[in-house]
Amino acid sequence: QKEVEQNSGPLSVPEGAIASLNCTYSDRGSQSFFWYRQYSGKSPELIMFIYSNGDKEDGRFTAQLNKASQYVSLLIRDSQPSDSATYLCAVNPRGSSNTGKLIFGQGTTLQVKP
Amino acid sequence: GAVVSQHPSWVICKSGTSVKIECRSLDFQATTMFWYRQFPKQSLMLMATSNEGSKATYEQGVEKDKFLINHASLTLSTLTVTSAHPEDSSFYICSASAGLNQPQHFGDGTRLSIL
């Protein structure tokens, strides 16, 4: 089992719709959870981070964390073509608490069609 | 805030050349910096973790004599690819973190092409 799993996609949604990106992780002691966006040929860009169970909203983005289910998601409301990118889920597992090392998922490719 | 600068953006050089890549945190002190490599259409691969004033910790399979990492200050880390060969051609990306459980902020990456 991979430590951080994402569906590679592509996930295709129409412009204006809600895009839902999902991620599961294997280390139950994981403490910090991050979502990054990576455009083709570019480096990752931090979108959101969440530490506690529940929802965290920032503009059109909402991160949701459920530690009991070892599940973290990212919702993008009013999706725009400019949101088309690969979204990387990253987890700071328990064993890495003294290094800050992140475990990345493979990424989900999102396509927002006009 | 949280800006990480990485230079150069791209390098083209001959086989056997050594190449140095710089990573700077511009507006925060980075207790830890990370170096990744990414091949086309593949995931980020962590190469090493470096803390200021300490030796870098390399991931399994990464040659420490090939990829020299120096983290001389809280705002600067360098990666030197020694005696580079065509198989070292890749997209190298650094990131910096202000502390434990803090987000990693990425530089823009360096595209290295070895002829």
CSV table of N, CA and C in Angstrom, one decimal, chain A residues 31-32 34 36 38 41-46 49 51 88 92 96-102 104-107, chain B residues 32 34 36 38 42-44 46 49 51 59 91 93 97 99-109 111:
chain,number,residue,atom,x,y,z
A,31,GLN,N,0.4,14.2,11.0
A,31,GLN,CA,0.0,15.4,11.7
A,31,GLN,C,-0.3,16.5,10.8
A,32,SER,N,0.3,16.6,9.7
A,32,SER,CA,0.1,17.8,8.8
A,32,SER,C,-0.2,17.4,7.4
A,34,PHE,N,-1.1,18.8,3.3
A,34,PHE,CA,-0.9,19.9,2.4
A,34,PHE,C,-1.5,19.6,1.0
A,36,TYR,N,-0.9,20.9,-2.9
A,36,TYR,CA,-0.1,21.7,-3.8
A,36,TYR,C,-0.7,21.6,-5.2
A,38,GLN,N,0.4,22.0,-9.3
A,38,GLN,CA,1.6,22.0,-10.1
A,38,GLN,C,1.1,22.1,-11.6
A,41,GLY,N,5.3,21.6,-16.3
A,41,GLY,CA,6.6,22.3,-16.5
A,41,GLY,C,7.0,23.3,-15.4
A,42,LYS,N,6.2,23.4,-14.4
A,42,LYS,CA,6.4,24.3,-13.3
A,42,LYS,C,6.6,23.6,-12.0
A,43,SER,N,7.1,24.3,-11.0
A,43,SER,CA,7.2,23.7,-9.6
A,43,SER,C,5.9,23.8,-8.9
A,44,PRO,N,5.8,23.0,-7.8
A,44,PRO,CA,4.6,23.0,-7.0
A,44,PRO,C,4.3,24.3,-6.3
A,45,GLU,N,3.1,24.6,-6.1
A,45,GLU,CA,2.7,25.9,-5.4
A,45,GLU,C,1.7,25.5,-4.3
A,46,LEU,N,2.0,26.0,-3.1
A,46,LEU,CA,1.1,25.6,-2.0
A,46,LEU,C,-0.3,26.2,-2.1
A,49,PHE,N,-3.1,24.1,3.6
A,49,PHE,CA,-2.7,23.1,4.6
A,49,PHE,C,-3.7,23.0,5.7
A,51,TYR,N,-4.4,21.0,9.6
A,51,TYR,CA,-3.9,20.2,10.7
A,51,TYR,C,-4.9,19.4,11.5
A,88,LEU,N,-1.3,17.9,-6.0
A,88,LEU,CA,-0.5,17.0,-5.2
A,88,LEU,C,-0.9,17.1,-3.7
A,92,ASN,N,2.8,14.9,6.3
A,92,ASN,CA,3.9,14.9,7.2
A,92,ASN,C,3.7,13.8,8.2
A,96,SER,N,8.3,11.6,10.6
A,96,SER,CA,9.1,12.7,10.0
A,96,SER,C,8.9,14.0,10.8
A,97,SER,N,8.3,13.9,12.0
A,97,SER,CA,8.0,15.1,12.8
A,97,SER,C,9.2,15.9,13.1
A,98,ASN,N,10.4,15.3,13.1
A,98,ASN,CA,11.6,16.1,13.5
A,98,ASN,C,12.4,16.5,12.2
A,99,THR,N,11.8,16.2,11.0
A,99,THR,CA,12.6,16.6,9.8
A,99,THR,C,11.7,17.5,8.9
A,100,GLY,N,10.4,17.4,9.0
A,100,GLY,CA,9.6,18.2,8.1
A,100,GLY,C,9.4,17.6,6.8
A,101,LYS,N,10.0,16.4,6.6
A,101,LYS,CA,9.9,15.7,5.3
A,101,LYS,C,8.4,15.4,5.0
A,102,LEU,N,8.0,15.5,3.7
A,102,LEU,CA,6.7,15.2,3.3
A,102,LEU,C,6.7,14.0,2.4
A,104,PHE,N,4.6,12.7,-0.7
A,104,PHE,CA,3.7,13.2,-1.7
A,104,PHE,C,2.9,12.0,-2.4
A,105,GLY,N,1.7,12.3,-2.7
A,105,GLY,CA,1.0,11.4,-3.6
A,105,GLY,C,1.4,11.6,-5.0
A,106,GLN,N,0.9,10.7,-5.9
A,106,GLN,CA,1.2,10.8,-7.3
A,106,GLN,C,0.6,12.0,-8.0
A,107,GLY,N,-0.4,12.6,-7.4
A,107,GLY,CA,-1.0,13.7,-8.0
A,107,GLY,C,-2.3,13.3,-8.8
B,32,THR,N,14.9,24.1,7.5
B,32,THR,CA,15.2,22.9,6.7
B,32,THR,C,14.9,23.2,5.2
B,34,PHE,N,14.9,21.2,1.2
B,34,PHE,CA,14.8,19.9,0.6
B,34,PHE,C,15.1,20.1,-0.9
B,36,TYR,N,14.6,18.1,-4.6
B,36,TYR,CA,13.8,17.1,-5.3
B,36,TYR,C,14.3,17.1,-6.8
B,38,GLN,N,12.6,15.8,-10.6
B,38,GLN,CA,11.3,15.3,-11.2
B,38,GLN,C,11.6,15.1,-12.7
B,42,GLN,N,6.4,12.5,-14.2
B,42,GLN,CA,6.6,11.6,-13.0
B,42,GLN,C,6.4,12.4,-11.8
B,43,SER,N,6.4,11.7,-10.6
B,43,SER,CA,6.2,12.4,-9.4
B,43,SER,C,7.5,13.1,-8.9
B,44,LEU,N,7.3,14.0,-8.0
B,44,LEU,CA,8.5,14.5,-7.3
B,44,LEU,C,9.3,13.4,-6.6
B,46,LEU,N,12.1,13.0,-3.7
B,46,LEU,CA,13.0,13.6,-2.7
B,46,LEU,C,14.4,13.1,-2.8
B,49,THR,N,17.5,16.0,2.4
B,49,THR,CA,17.0,17.0,3.4
B,49,THR,C,18.2,17.6,4.0
B,51,ASN,N,19.6,20.6,6.8
B,51,ASN,CA,19.4,21.5,7.9
B,51,ASN,C,20.7,22.4,8.0
B,59,GLU,N,18.3,10.5,0.5
B,59,GLU,CA,17.4,9.4,0.4
B,59,GLU,C,18.1,8.2,-0.2
B,91,PHE,N,14.6,18.0,-14.0
B,91,PHE,CA,14.1,19.2,-13.4
B,91,PHE,C,14.4,19.1,-11.9
B,93,ILE,N,14.2,20.8,-8.1
B,93,ILE,CA,13.4,21.7,-7.4
B,93,ILE,C,13.8,21.7,-5.9
B,97,SER,N,11.4,25.2,4.4
B,97,SER,CA,10.4,25.1,5.5
B,97,SER,C,10.9,25.9,6.7
B,99,GLY,N,9.9,25.4,9.7
B,99,GLY,CA,9.9,24.7,10.9
B,99,GLY,C,9.1,23.4,10.8
B,100,LEU,N,9.1,22.6,11.9
B,100,LEU,CA,8.4,21.3,11.9
B,100,LEU,C,6.9,21.6,11.6
B,101,ASN,N,6.3,20.7,10.8
B,101,ASN,CA,4.9,20.8,10.5
B,101,ASN,C,4.5,22.0,9.7
B,102,GLN,N,5.5,22.8,9.3
B,102,GLN,CA,5.2,24.0,8.5
B,102,GLN,C,5.2,23.6,7.0
B,103,PRO,N,4.5,24.3,6.2
B,103,PRO,CA,4.5,24.0,4.8
B,103,PRO,C,5.9,24.1,4.2
B,104,GLN,N,6.1,23.3,3.1
B,104,GLN,CA,7.3,23.6,2.3
B,104,GLN,C,6.9,24.5,1.2
B,105,HIS,N,7.8,25.5,1.0
B,105,HIS,CA,7.6,26.4,-0.1
B,105,HIS,C,8.6,26.2,-1.2
B,106,PHE,N,8.2,26.0,-2.4
B,106,PHE,CA,9.1,25.6,-3.5
B,106,PHE,C,9.7,26.8,-4.3
B,107,GLY,N,10.9,26.6,-4.7
B,107,GLY,CA,11.5,27.4,-5.7
B,107,GLY,C,10.9,27.1,-7.1
B,108,ASP,N,11.3,27.9,-8.1
B,108,ASP,CA,10.8,27.7,-9.4
B,108,ASP,C,11.4,26.6,-10.2
B,109,GLY,N,12.4,26.0,-9.6
B,109,GLY,CA,13.0,24.8,-10.3
B,109,GLY,C,14.2,25.2,-11.2
B,111,ARG,N,16.0,23.6,-14.7
B,111,ARG,CA,15.9,22.6,-15.7
B,111,ARG,C,17.4,22.4,-16.2
